[in-house]
mmCIF file of C-alpha atoms in Angstrom:
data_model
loop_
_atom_site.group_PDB
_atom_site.id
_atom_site.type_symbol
_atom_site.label_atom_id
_atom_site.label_comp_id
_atom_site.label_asym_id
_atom_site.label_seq_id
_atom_site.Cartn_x
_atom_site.Cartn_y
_atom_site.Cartn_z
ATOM 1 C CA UNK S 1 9.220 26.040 -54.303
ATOM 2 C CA UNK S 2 10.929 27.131 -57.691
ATOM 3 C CA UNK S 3 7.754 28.550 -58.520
ATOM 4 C CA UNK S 4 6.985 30.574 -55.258
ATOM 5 C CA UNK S 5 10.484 32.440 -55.888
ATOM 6 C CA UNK S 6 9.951 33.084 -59.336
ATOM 7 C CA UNK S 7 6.639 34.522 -58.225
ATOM 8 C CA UNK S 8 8.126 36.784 -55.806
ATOM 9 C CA UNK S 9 11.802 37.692 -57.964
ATOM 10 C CA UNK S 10 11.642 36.357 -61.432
ATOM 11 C CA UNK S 11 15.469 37.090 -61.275
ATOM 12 C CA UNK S 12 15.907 34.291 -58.931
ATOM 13 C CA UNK S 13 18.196 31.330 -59.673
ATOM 14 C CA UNK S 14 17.208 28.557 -58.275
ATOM 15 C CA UNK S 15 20.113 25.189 -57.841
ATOM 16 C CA UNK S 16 19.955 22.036 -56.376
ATOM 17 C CA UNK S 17 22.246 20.952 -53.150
ATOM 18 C CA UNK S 18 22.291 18.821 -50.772
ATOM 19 C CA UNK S 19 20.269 16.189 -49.352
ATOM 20 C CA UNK S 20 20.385 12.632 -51.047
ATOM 21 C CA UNK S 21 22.766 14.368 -53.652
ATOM 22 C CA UNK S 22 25.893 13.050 -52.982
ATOM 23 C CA UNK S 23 26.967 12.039 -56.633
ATOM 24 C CA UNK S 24 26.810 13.602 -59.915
ATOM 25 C CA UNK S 25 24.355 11.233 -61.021
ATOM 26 C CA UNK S 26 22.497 11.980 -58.285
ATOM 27 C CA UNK S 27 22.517 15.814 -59.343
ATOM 28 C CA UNK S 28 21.906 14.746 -63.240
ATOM 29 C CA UNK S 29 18.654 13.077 -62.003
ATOM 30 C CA UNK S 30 17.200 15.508 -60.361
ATOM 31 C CA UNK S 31 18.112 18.439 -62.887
ATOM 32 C CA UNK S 32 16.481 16.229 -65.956
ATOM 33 C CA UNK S 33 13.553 15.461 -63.688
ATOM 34 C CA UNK S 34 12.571 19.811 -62.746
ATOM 35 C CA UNK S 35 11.833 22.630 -64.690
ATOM 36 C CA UNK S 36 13.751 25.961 -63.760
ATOM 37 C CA UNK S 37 16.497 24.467 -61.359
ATOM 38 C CA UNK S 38 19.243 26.089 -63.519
ATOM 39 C CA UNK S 39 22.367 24.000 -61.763
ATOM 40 C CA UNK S 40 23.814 22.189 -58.584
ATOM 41 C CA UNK S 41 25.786 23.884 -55.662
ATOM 42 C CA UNK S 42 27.930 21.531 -54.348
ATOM 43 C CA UNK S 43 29.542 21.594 -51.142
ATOM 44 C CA UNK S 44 30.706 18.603 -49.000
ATOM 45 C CA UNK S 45 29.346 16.364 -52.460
ATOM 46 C CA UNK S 46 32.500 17.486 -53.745
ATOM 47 C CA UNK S 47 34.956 17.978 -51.446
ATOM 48 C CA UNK S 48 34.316 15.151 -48.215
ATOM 49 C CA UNK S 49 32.517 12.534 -50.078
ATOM 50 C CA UNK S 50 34.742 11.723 -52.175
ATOM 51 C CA UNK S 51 37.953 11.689 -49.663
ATOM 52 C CA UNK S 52 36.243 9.700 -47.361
ATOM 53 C CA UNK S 53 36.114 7.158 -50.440
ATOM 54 C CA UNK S 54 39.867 7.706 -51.106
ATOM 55 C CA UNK S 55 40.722 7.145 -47.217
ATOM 56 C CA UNK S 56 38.400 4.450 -46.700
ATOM 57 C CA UNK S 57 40.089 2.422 -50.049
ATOM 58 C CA UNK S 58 43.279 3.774 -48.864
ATOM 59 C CA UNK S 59 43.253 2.006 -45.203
ATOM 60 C CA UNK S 60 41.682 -1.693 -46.913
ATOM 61 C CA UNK S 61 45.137 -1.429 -49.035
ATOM 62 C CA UNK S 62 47.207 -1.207 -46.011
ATOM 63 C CA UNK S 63 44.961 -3.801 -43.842
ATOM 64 C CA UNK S 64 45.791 -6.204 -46.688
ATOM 65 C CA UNK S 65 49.544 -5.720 -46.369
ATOM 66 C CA UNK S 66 50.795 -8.857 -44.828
ATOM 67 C CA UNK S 67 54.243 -10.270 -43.678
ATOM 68 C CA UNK S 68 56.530 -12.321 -45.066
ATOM 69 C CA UNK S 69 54.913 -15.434 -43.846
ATOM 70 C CA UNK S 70 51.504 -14.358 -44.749
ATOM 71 C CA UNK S 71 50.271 -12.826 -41.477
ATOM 72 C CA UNK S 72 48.920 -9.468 -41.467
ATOM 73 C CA UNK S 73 50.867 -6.845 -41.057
ATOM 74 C CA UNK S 74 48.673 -4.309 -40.250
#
């Protein structure tokens, strides 16, 4: 695909996004595994991913919280 572009605007920049790239490993693997892809154009990668992590470790913290006598509290 890379290729195609070039052929048509060799001023092209082409970037990888989306897809199965939802970490920056994910984004180091693919750009040390193509020619020409010249960076990554994150979008929800970097900004939902990563609070859904935050909220998800955020609500087991307060399902742990527990009572005096050991029940939950939550």
């Amino acid at each position: 695909m890379r290729d195609a572009a070039v052929a048509v605007n060799p001023d092209v920049m082409v970037l990888c996004h989306g897809g199965p790239i939802a970490e920056p490993g994910d984004a180091q693997y693919v750009l040390s595994r193509t020619r020409g892809v010249v960076g990554f154009f994150g979008a929800s990668s970097i900004e939902r991913l990563p609070t859904e992590t935050g909220i998800r470790r955020q609500t087991e913290a307060f399902k742990a919280v527990t009572l005096p006598d050991g029940s939950p509290g939550a």
